[in-house]
mmCIF file of C-alpha atoms in Angstrom:
data_model
loop_
_atom_site.group_PDB
_atom_site.id
_atom_site.type_symbol
_atom_site.label_atom_id
_atom_site.label_comp_id
_atom_site.label_asym_id
_atom_site.label_seq_id
_atom_site.Cartn_x
_atom_site.Cartn_y
_atom_site.Cartn_z
ATOM 1 C CA UNK Z 23 -0.292 0.190 0.081
ATOM 2 C CA UNK Z 24 0.918 3.092 -0.805
ATOM 3 C CA UNK Z 25 1.556 6.107 1.873
ATOM 4 C CA UNK Z 26 0.436 9.269 0.607
ATOM 5 C CA UNK Z 27 0.865 13.003 2.020
ATOM 6 C CA UNK Z 28 -2.410 14.974 0.779
ATOM 7 C CA UNK Z 29 -1.749 18.700 0.852
ATOM 8 C CA UNK Z 30 -4.842 20.202 0.555
ATOM 9 C CA UNK Z 31 -5.149 23.920 -0.804
ATOM 10 C CA UNK Z 32 -8.810 24.960 -0.202
ATOM 11 C CA UNK Z 33 -11.393 24.664 -3.147
ATOM 12 C CA UNK Z 34 -14.127 22.314 -3.633
ATOM 13 C CA UNK Z 35 -12.586 19.447 -3.668
ATOM 14 C CA UNK Z 36 -11.643 19.108 0.346
ATOM 15 C CA UNK Z 37 -15.359 20.728 1.184
ATOM 16 C CA UNK Z 38 -18.064 19.232 3.544
ATOM 17 C CA UNK Z 39 -21.741 19.510 3.580
ATOM 18 C CA UNK Z 40 -23.868 19.827 6.797
ATOM 19 C CA UNK Z 41 -27.280 20.503 6.813
ATOM 20 C CA UNK Z 42 -26.658 23.039 3.596
ATOM 21 C CA UNK Z 43 -23.958 24.683 4.641
ATOM 22 C CA UNK Z 44 -20.712 23.928 2.169
ATOM 23 C CA UNK Z 45 -17.167 24.262 4.531
ATOM 24 C CA UNK Z 46 -13.644 23.451 4.744
ATOM 25 C CA UNK Z 47 -12.724 20.607 7.950
ATOM 26 C CA UNK Z 48 -9.120 21.097 9.252
ATOM 27 C CA UNK Z 49 -6.874 18.030 7.503
ATOM 28 C CA UNK Z 50 -9.606 16.472 7.003
ATOM 29 C CA UNK Z 51 -9.827 16.236 3.105
ATOM 30 C CA UNK Z 52 -13.717 14.324 2.287
ATOM 31 C CA UNK Z 53 -13.515 13.614 -1.614
ATOM 32 C CA UNK Z 54 -9.887 11.278 0.589
ATOM 33 C CA UNK Z 55 -12.497 9.756 3.334
ATOM 34 C CA UNK Z 56 -14.461 8.899 0.760
ATOM 35 C CA UNK Z 57 -12.219 7.620 -1.691
ATOM 36 C CA UNK Z 58 -11.425 5.417 1.643
ATOM 37 C CA UNK Z 59 -15.388 4.310 3.020
ATOM 38 C CA UNK Z 60 -15.036 3.114 -1.288
ATOM 39 C CA UNK Z 61 -12.437 2.452 -1.848
ATOM 40 C CA UNK Z 62 -10.572 0.826 1.619
ATOM 41 C CA UNK Z 63 -6.358 -0.560 1.981
ATOM 42 C CA UNK Z 64 -6.030 1.253 -1.487
ATOM 43 C CA UNK Z 65 -4.249 4.022 -0.125
ATOM 44 C CA UNK Z 66 -2.408 4.412 3.594
ATOM 45 C CA UNK Z 67 -3.267 9.065 3.623
ATOM 46 C CA UNK Z 68 -1.642 11.029 5.878
ATOM 47 C CA UNK Z 69 -3.344 15.625 5.106
ATOM 48 C CA UNK Z 70 -1.841 18.699 5.772
ATOM 49 C CA UNK Z 71 -3.869 21.958 5.099
ATOM 50 C CA UNK Z 72 -0.160 24.307 4.415
ATOM 51 C CA UNK Z 73 -3.780 26.663 2.643
ATOM 52 C CA UNK Z 74 -7.204 27.232 2.177
ATOM 53 C CA UNK Z 75 -8.079 29.866 -0.253
ATOM 54 C CA UNK Z 76 -10.249 30.486 -2.447
ATOM 55 C CA UNK Z 77 -8.248 29.368 -5.675
ATOM 56 C CA UNK Z 78 -9.487 32.487 -7.319
ATOM 57 C CA UNK Z 79 -7.740 34.487 -4.700
ATOM 58 C CA UNK Z 80 -4.622 33.275 -5.438
ATOM 59 C CA UNK Z 81 -1.826 35.082 -5.290
ATOM 60 C CA UNK Z 82 2.148 35.017 -5.514
ATOM 61 C CA UNK Z 83 2.576 34.455 -2.283
ATOM 62 C CA UNK Z 84 0.416 31.722 -1.605
ATOM 63 C CA UNK Z 85 2.855 29.521 -4.034
ATOM 64 C CA UNK Z 86 5.789 31.091 -2.151
ATOM 65 C CA UNK Z 87 3.718 29.570 0.992
ATOM 66 C CA UNK Z 88 3.000 26.001 -0.888
ATOM 67 C CA UNK Z 89 6.095 25.393 -2.087
ATOM 68 C CA UNK Z 90 8.473 26.209 0.427
ATOM 69 C CA UNK Z 91 6.097 23.796 2.795
ATOM 70 C CA UNK Z 92 7.038 21.172 -0.291
ATOM 71 C CA UNK Z 93 11.092 21.829 0.364
ATOM 72 C CA UNK Z 94 10.819 21.798 3.921
ATOM 73 C CA UNK Z 95 9.528 18.562 4.363
ATOM 74 C CA UNK Z 96 10.777 15.807 5.153
ATOM 75 C CA UNK Z 97 9.025 13.627 1.770
ATOM 76 C CA UNK Z 98 11.590 10.257 2.324
ATOM 77 C CA UNK Z 99 8.752 8.011 3.634
ATOM 78 C CA UNK Z 100 5.673 9.018 0.907
ATOM 79 C CA UNK Z 101 5.788 7.302 -2.113
ATOM 80 C CA UNK Z 102 3.096 9.808 -3.945
ATOM 81 C CA UNK Z 103 1.823 14.037 -2.842
ATOM 82 C CA UNK Z 104 -1.910 15.397 -4.508
ATOM 83 C CA UNK Z 105 -2.305 18.419 -4.169
ATOM 84 C CA UNK Z 106 -6.159 19.631 -3.734
ATOM 85 C CA UNK Z 107 -7.087 22.304 -5.882
ATOM 86 C CA UNK Z 108 -9.246 24.315 -6.889
ATOM 87 C CA UNK Z 109 -10.700 24.313 -10.661
ATOM 88 C CA UNK Z 110 -10.480 28.224 -10.840
ATOM 89 C CA UNK Z 111 -7.033 28.802 -11.045
ATOM 90 C CA UNK Z 112 -5.501 25.129 -10.905
ATOM 91 C CA UNK Z 113 -3.931 25.466 -14.027
ATOM 92 C CA UNK Z 114 -1.882 27.997 -13.057
ATOM 93 C CA UNK Z 115 -0.696 26.318 -10.592
ATOM 94 C CA UNK Z 116 0.198 23.523 -12.322
ATOM 95 C CA UNK Z 117 2.734 25.225 -14.400
ATOM 96 C CA UNK Z 118 4.579 27.016 -11.320
ATOM 97 C CA UNK Z 119 4.685 23.476 -10.033
ATOM 98 C CA UNK Z 120 5.907 21.762 -13.053
ATOM 99 C CA UNK Z 121 8.824 24.430 -12.589
ATOM 100 C CA UNK Z 122 10.149 24.306 -9.237
ATOM 101 C CA UNK Z 123 9.300 21.069 -8.087
ATOM 102 C CA UNK Z 124 11.164 19.213 -11.038
ATOM 103 C CA UNK Z 125 13.997 18.137 -8.909
ATOM 104 C CA UNK Z 126 11.439 16.090 -6.509
ATOM 105 C CA UNK Z 127 11.770 12.363 -6.860
ATOM 106 C CA UNK Z 128 8.253 11.139 -6.588
ATOM 107 C CA UNK Z 129 5.309 11.690 -8.139
ATOM 108 C CA UNK Z 130 3.290 14.930 -7.425
ATOM 109 C CA UNK Z 131 -0.762 14.831 -8.799
ATOM 110 C CA UNK Z 132 -3.126 17.851 -8.466
ATOM 111 C CA UNK Z 133 -6.088 17.570 -8.864
ATOM 112 C CA UNK Z 134 -9.424 19.747 -8.425
ATOM 113 C CA UNK Z 135 -13.160 18.622 -8.597
ATOM 114 C CA UNK Z 136 -15.863 20.578 -10.036
ATOM 115 C CA UNK Z 137 -18.784 19.743 -7.081
ATOM 116 C CA UNK Z 138 -18.736 19.177 -3.760
ATOM 117 C CA UNK Z 139 -17.216 15.298 -2.636
ATOM 118 C CA UNK Z 140 -21.249 15.090 -1.386
ATOM 119 C CA UNK Z 141 -23.040 15.859 -4.531
ATOM 120 C CA UNK Z 142 -24.071 13.137 -7.274
ATOM 121 C CA UNK Z 143 -22.756 14.702 -10.006
ATOM 122 C CA UNK Z 144 -18.866 15.646 -8.029
ATOM 123 C CA UNK Z 145 -16.003 14.150 -9.714
ATOM 124 C CA UNK Z 146 -13.813 14.496 -6.306
ATOM 125 C CA UNK Z 147 -13.803 10.475 -6.394
ATOM 126 C CA UNK Z 148 -13.047 10.141 -9.127
ATOM 127 C CA UNK Z 149 -10.012 12.682 -9.038
ATOM 128 C CA UNK Z 150 -8.197 10.459 -6.062
ATOM 129 C CA UNK Z 151 -8.684 7.807 -7.552
ATOM 130 C CA UNK Z 152 -7.177 8.726 -10.709
ATOM 131 C CA UNK Z 153 -4.583 10.858 -8.531
ATOM 132 C CA UNK Z 154 -3.415 7.575 -6.673
ATOM 133 C CA UNK Z 155 -3.447 5.125 -9.875
ATOM 134 C CA UNK Z 156 -0.555 7.808 -11.468
ATOM 135 C CA UNK Z 157 0.933 7.222 -8.001
ATOM 136 C CA UNK Z 158 1.156 3.440 -8.604
ATOM 137 C CA UNK Z 159 2.140 4.432 -11.971
ATOM 138 C CA UNK Z 160 4.575 6.267 -11.877
ATOM 139 C CA UNK Z 161 7.876 6.891 -10.245
ATOM 140 C CA UNK Z 162 8.091 10.044 -10.319
ATOM 141 C CA UNK Z 163 6.448 13.261 -12.156
ATOM 142 C CA UNK Z 164 4.524 16.206 -11.815
ATOM 143 C CA UNK Z 165 0.367 15.159 -13.643
ATOM 144 C CA UNK Z 166 -2.959 16.203 -13.198
ATOM 145 C CA UNK Z 167 -6.193 15.067 -13.343
ATOM 146 C CA UNK Z 168 -9.206 15.800 -13.426
ATOM 147 C CA UNK Z 169 -12.230 14.080 -15.466
ATOM 148 C CA UNK Z 170 -13.840 16.182 -17.676
ATOM 149 C CA UNK Z 171 -17.849 16.936 -18.881
ATOM 150 C CA UNK Z 172 -18.922 13.844 -20.233
ATOM 151 C CA UNK Z 173 -16.951 12.040 -19.687
ATOM 152 C CA UNK Z 174 -16.439 7.707 -18.856
ATOM 153 C CA UNK Z 175 -12.392 8.389 -17.657
ATOM 154 C CA UNK Z 176 -9.975 10.911 -15.657
ATOM 155 C CA UNK Z 177 -7.607 12.925 -17.970
ATOM 156 C CA UNK Z 178 -3.916 13.062 -17.078
ATOM 157 C CA UNK Z 179 -1.792 15.848 -18.100
ATOM 158 C CA UNK Z 180 1.479 16.658 -18.013
ATOM 159 C CA UNK Z 181 1.372 19.747 -15.833
ATOM 160 C CA UNK Z 182 3.397 21.734 -17.985
ATOM 161 C CA UNK Z 183 0.310 21.051 -20.253
ATOM 162 C CA UNK Z 184 -3.142 21.680 -18.834
ATOM 163 C CA UNK Z 185 -4.861 24.601 -19.296
ATOM 164 C CA UNK Z 186 -7.460 26.553 -18.834
ATOM 165 C CA UNK Z 187 -10.865 25.603 -18.134
ATOM 166 C CA UNK Z 188 -13.594 26.479 -20.527
ATOM 167 C CA UNK Z 189 -16.059 28.647 -19.589
ATOM 168 C CA UNK Z 190 -19.296 26.550 -19.688
ATOM 169 C CA UNK Z 191 -18.409 23.166 -19.385
ATOM 170 C CA UNK Z 192 -15.374 24.131 -16.953
ATOM 171 C CA UNK Z 193 -13.488 21.992 -19.145
ATOM 172 C CA UNK Z 194 -9.566 21.548 -19.043
ATOM 173 C CA UNK Z 195 -7.582 21.179 -22.138
ATOM 174 C CA UNK Z 196 -4.546 20.177 -23.047
ATOM 175 C CA UNK Z 197 -1.779 23.084 -24.898
ATOM 176 C CA UNK Z 198 -0.239 20.086 -27.434
ATOM 177 C CA UNK Z 199 -3.652 18.797 -27.948
ATOM 178 C CA UNK Z 200 -3.334 15.767 -26.649
ATOM 179 C CA UNK Z 201 -3.016 14.652 -23.076
ATOM 180 C CA UNK Z 202 -0.789 12.812 -21.790
ATOM 181 C CA UNK Z 203 -3.243 9.535 -21.072
ATOM 182 C CA UNK Z 204 -5.676 8.595 -19.941
ATOM 183 C CA UNK Z 205 -7.200 6.730 -16.525
ATOM 184 C CA UNK Z 206 -10.138 4.170 -16.281
ATOM 185 C CA UNK Z 207 -10.525 1.926 -13.487
ATOM 186 C CA UNK Z 208 -6.888 2.222 -11.946
ATOM 187 C CA UNK Z 209 -5.216 1.718 -15.718
ATOM 188 C CA UNK Z 210 -3.656 4.320 -17.090
ATOM 189 C CA UNK Z 211 -2.997 4.305 -20.891
ATOM 190 C CA UNK Z 212 -0.487 6.473 -22.310
ATOM 191 C CA UNK Z 213 -2.349 8.823 -25.361
ATOM 192 C CA UNK Z 214 0.366 11.119 -26.116
ATOM 193 C CA UNK Z 215 3.721 10.829 -28.135
ATOM 194 C CA UNK Z 216 5.105 13.174 -25.323
ATOM 195 C CA UNK Z 217 8.054 11.250 -23.065
ATOM 196 C CA UNK Z 218 7.631 11.576 -19.325
ATOM 197 C CA UNK Z 219 10.662 14.491 -18.333
ATOM 198 C CA UNK Z 220 13.529 13.233 -16.661
ATOM 199 C CA UNK Z 221 13.881 14.382 -13.481
ATOM 200 C CA UNK Z 222 16.382 18.144 -13.580
ATOM 201 C CA UNK Z 223 18.284 19.743 -10.852
ATOM 202 C CA UNK Z 224 16.063 22.701 -8.729
ATOM 203 C CA UNK Z 225 15.721 26.246 -10.232
ATOM 204 C CA UNK Z 226 16.088 28.090 -7.431
ATOM 205 C CA UNK Z 227 18.473 26.897 -3.931
ATOM 206 C CA UNK Z 228 17.275 29.696 -1.817
ATOM 207 C CA UNK Z 229 13.970 30.764 -0.202
ATOM 208 C CA UNK Z 230 11.446 31.211 -3.054
ATOM 209 C CA UNK Z 231 9.857 34.822 -3.158
ATOM 210 C CA UNK Z 232 8.166 36.768 -5.536
ATOM 211 C CA UNK Z 233 9.256 39.932 -5.244
ATOM 212 C CA UNK Z 234 9.070 41.132 -9.248
ATOM 213 C CA UNK Z 235 5.482 41.465 -11.053
ATOM 214 C CA UNK Z 236 5.394 40.129 -14.199
ATOM 215 C CA UNK Z 237 2.300 42.016 -16.025
ATOM 216 C CA UNK Z 238 0.083 39.541 -18.525
ATOM 217 C CA UNK Z 239 -2.061 41.313 -21.252
ATOM 218 C CA UNK Z 240 -4.766 39.663 -23.572
ATOM 219 C CA UNK Z 241 -5.632 41.980 -26.680
ATOM 220 C CA UNK Z 242 -9.245 41.963 -27.440
ATOM 221 C CA UNK Z 243 -10.843 44.252 -30.481
ATOM 222 C CA UNK Z 244 -9.923 48.048 -29.880
ATOM 223 C CA UNK Z 245 -8.259 47.323 -26.394
ATOM 224 C CA UNK Z 246 -7.264 50.055 -25.088
ATOM 225 C CA UNK Z 247 -3.682 50.221 -24.265
ATOM 226 C CA UNK Z 248 -3.231 53.160 -23.015
ATOM 227 C CA UNK Z 249 -5.568 52.585 -20.370
ATOM 228 C CA UNK Z 250 -2.759 49.504 -18.832
ATOM 229 C CA UNK Z 251 -0.202 51.136 -15.959
ATOM 230 C CA UNK Z 252 2.967 49.401 -15.263
ATOM 231 C CA UNK Z 253 3.780 49.010 -11.916
ATOM 232 C CA UNK Z 254 7.741 49.678 -10.449
ATOM 233 C CA UNK Z 255 7.297 45.900 -9.552
ATOM 234 C CA UNK Z 256 7.265 45.146 -12.740
ATOM 235 C CA UNK Z 257 10.048 43.534 -15.166
ATOM 236 C CA UNK Z 258 8.617 41.612 -17.390
ATOM 237 C CA UNK Z 259 5.212 42.160 -19.855
ATOM 238 C CA UNK Z 260 4.015 39.455 -20.627
ATOM 239 C CA UNK Z 261 1.735 39.837 -24.425
ATOM 240 C CA UNK Z 262 -0.760 36.887 -25.331
ATOM 241 C CA UNK Z 263 -1.767 36.491 -28.467
ATOM 242 C CA UNK Z 264 -4.582 36.252 -30.757
ATOM 243 C CA UNK Z 265 -4.904 32.420 -32.366
ATOM 244 C CA UNK Z 266 -2.450 32.897 -34.807
ATOM 245 C CA UNK Z 267 0.645 34.564 -32.414
ATOM 246 C CA UNK Z 268 -0.885 38.604 -33.372
ATOM 247 C CA UNK Z 269 -1.659 41.596 -32.282
ATOM 248 C CA UNK Z 270 -2.659 44.671 -33.499
ATOM 249 C CA UNK Z 271 -0.214 46.750 -33.895
ATOM 250 C CA UNK Z 272 -1.267 50.303 -36.515
ATOM 251 C CA UNK Z 273 -3.887 52.865 -35.839
ATOM 252 C CA UNK Z 274 -5.123 53.821 -31.876
ATOM 253 C CA UNK Z 275 -4.406 52.149 -29.432
ATOM 254 C CA UNK Z 276 -2.130 49.051 -30.484
ATOM 255 C CA UNK Z 277 0.714 46.817 -29.711
ATOM 256 C CA UNK Z 278 3.415 48.396 -31.674
ATOM 257 C CA UNK Z 279 3.085 51.704 -29.509
ATOM 258 C CA UNK Z 280 2.486 49.986 -26.611
ATOM 259 C CA UNK Z 281 6.024 48.100 -26.534
ATOM 260 C CA UNK Z 282 7.522 51.170 -27.531
ATOM 261 C CA UNK Z 283 6.102 52.511 -23.992
ATOM 262 C CA UNK Z 284 8.041 49.491 -22.742
ATOM 263 C CA UNK Z 285 11.469 49.714 -24.110
ATOM 264 C CA UNK Z 286 11.973 53.025 -23.427
ATOM 265 C CA UNK Z 287 10.891 51.908 -19.335
ATOM 266 C CA UNK Z 288 13.942 49.018 -20.310
ATOM 267 C CA UNK Z 289 10.815 46.477 -19.143
ATOM 268 C CA UNK Z 290 11.486 43.240 -21.803
ATOM 269 C CA UNK Z 291 8.416 43.213 -23.695
ATOM 270 C CA UNK Z 292 7.472 39.192 -24.935
ATOM 271 C CA UNK Z 293 4.841 37.900 -26.479
ATOM 272 C CA UNK Z 294 3.768 34.441 -26.098
ATOM 273 C CA UNK Z 295 2.886 31.340 -28.779
ATOM 274 C CA UNK Z 296 4.752 32.221 -31.243
ATOM 275 C CA UNK Z 297 4.629 29.285 -33.669
ATOM 276 C CA UNK Z 298 7.984 27.871 -35.627
ATOM 277 C CA UNK Z 299 6.362 28.301 -38.965
ATOM 278 C CA UNK Z 300 5.196 31.118 -40.987
ATOM 279 C CA UNK Z 301 4.132 34.300 -39.312
ATOM 280 C CA UNK Z 302 1.423 37.164 -39.552
ATOM 281 C CA UNK Z 303 3.000 40.248 -40.654
ATOM 282 C CA UNK Z 304 1.250 41.666 -37.442
ATOM 283 C CA UNK Z 305 3.064 39.305 -35.517
ATOM 284 C CA UNK Z 306 6.960 40.333 -38.017
ATOM 285 C CA UNK Z 307 6.883 43.772 -36.910
ATOM 286 C CA UNK Z 308 6.191 43.570 -33.326
ATOM 287 C CA UNK Z 309 9.363 40.673 -33.523
ATOM 288 C CA UNK Z 310 11.407 42.978 -35.676
ATOM 289 C CA UNK Z 311 10.991 45.769 -32.870
ATOM 290 C CA UNK Z 312 12.160 44.220 -30.125
ATOM 291 C CA UNK Z 313 9.306 41.616 -28.853
ATOM 292 C CA UNK Z 314 11.021 38.915 -27.473
ATOM 293 C CA UNK Z 315 8.762 35.259 -28.535
ATOM 294 C CA UNK Z 316 8.048 32.732 -26.272
ATOM 295 C CA UNK Z 317 7.604 28.955 -29.063
ATOM 296 C CA UNK Z 318 5.906 26.715 -27.465
ATOM 297 C CA UNK Z 319 4.258 26.991 -24.716
ATOM 298 C CA UNK Z 320 0.976 27.641 -23.094
ATOM 299 C CA UNK Z 321 -0.285 31.168 -21.564
ATOM 300 C CA UNK Z 322 0.177 29.392 -17.865
ATOM 301 C CA UNK Z 323 3.790 28.159 -18.342
ATOM 302 C CA UNK Z 324 4.969 31.205 -20.502
ATOM 303 C CA UNK Z 325 3.935 33.485 -17.059
ATOM 304 C CA UNK Z 326 4.739 31.102 -14.446
ATOM 305 C CA UNK Z 327 8.628 31.061 -16.212
ATOM 306 C CA UNK Z 328 8.527 34.440 -16.169
ATOM 307 C CA UNK Z 329 7.697 35.194 -13.162
ATOM 308 C CA UNK Z 330 10.899 32.444 -12.200
ATOM 309 C CA UNK Z 331 12.805 34.041 -14.225
ATOM 310 C CA UNK Z 332 12.630 37.376 -13.062
ATOM 311 C CA UNK Z 333 12.844 36.718 -9.234
ATOM 312 C CA UNK Z 334 15.733 34.031 -9.225
ATOM 313 C CA UNK Z 335 17.049 34.473 -12.471
ATOM 314 C CA UNK Z 336 16.527 30.753 -13.427
ATOM 315 C CA UNK Z 337 14.504 28.861 -14.807
ATOM 316 C CA UNK Z 338 12.952 27.458 -18.332
ATOM 317 C CA UNK Z 339 13.186 30.055 -20.557
ATOM 318 C CA UNK Z 340 10.590 31.130 -23.367
#
């Protein structure tokens, strides 16, 4: 039987319902409790709650707390770690942990749920069950598991690959277009041709502190670039592009003018989702004028990588 450390950070997956009142209990997780009732002797859990937040309230300081806890905890007695999380910012924490925990020698699985565990519509128990299956399957790696609406299986993502859920059905996606695998009835099946990433050296040695900021902006028609202020704490700008890797470069209020503003402030201007193939004229204009391209990386990974880069000076280079 595997010994698994469960770290609760808040979110629906750990909640109890008592006479219609939904709440958390310290160092106890309802999804794990129900899993153990349904599948006794499947795993030996130890539950700790280093954070208790609504995931939409996630801040850099919460990542600092969680990562510091993991770095300072003796994990030698554990076969794996499950981190329970709210679904709203699940993909962002997944990306951050995929960078910061890549040196861990046991599997780490991040998961969430759509409804409280006691709700008949909830995927909480299946997500915990699949997290245990992944820990049983792999010696190391950082994964995110989630049973999407309408599926009869749980999807397994490399945590560096998952992108945020859509706003209608709450379904998560893979940036690469194909998730790493799936779990059905405790059996893992690989889907992607991607290999399990190797254990890598840690990206920082000292205490993590996110003193510097990365400003991430998304385009929309007639975007008001002039309304965007750049505080002193901002050390880089990440401009999300449209799906064709484009952004407005002429007319009033355009990305090119904002790029020039960043240059006057000596702030690097990154543009995301740049492809290795042919690019549109607008993209080329931005690149020719000093925009820094980020290739083949999700918004979440781009943001997390830049946050690490401009705070600890290294990490995964965008």
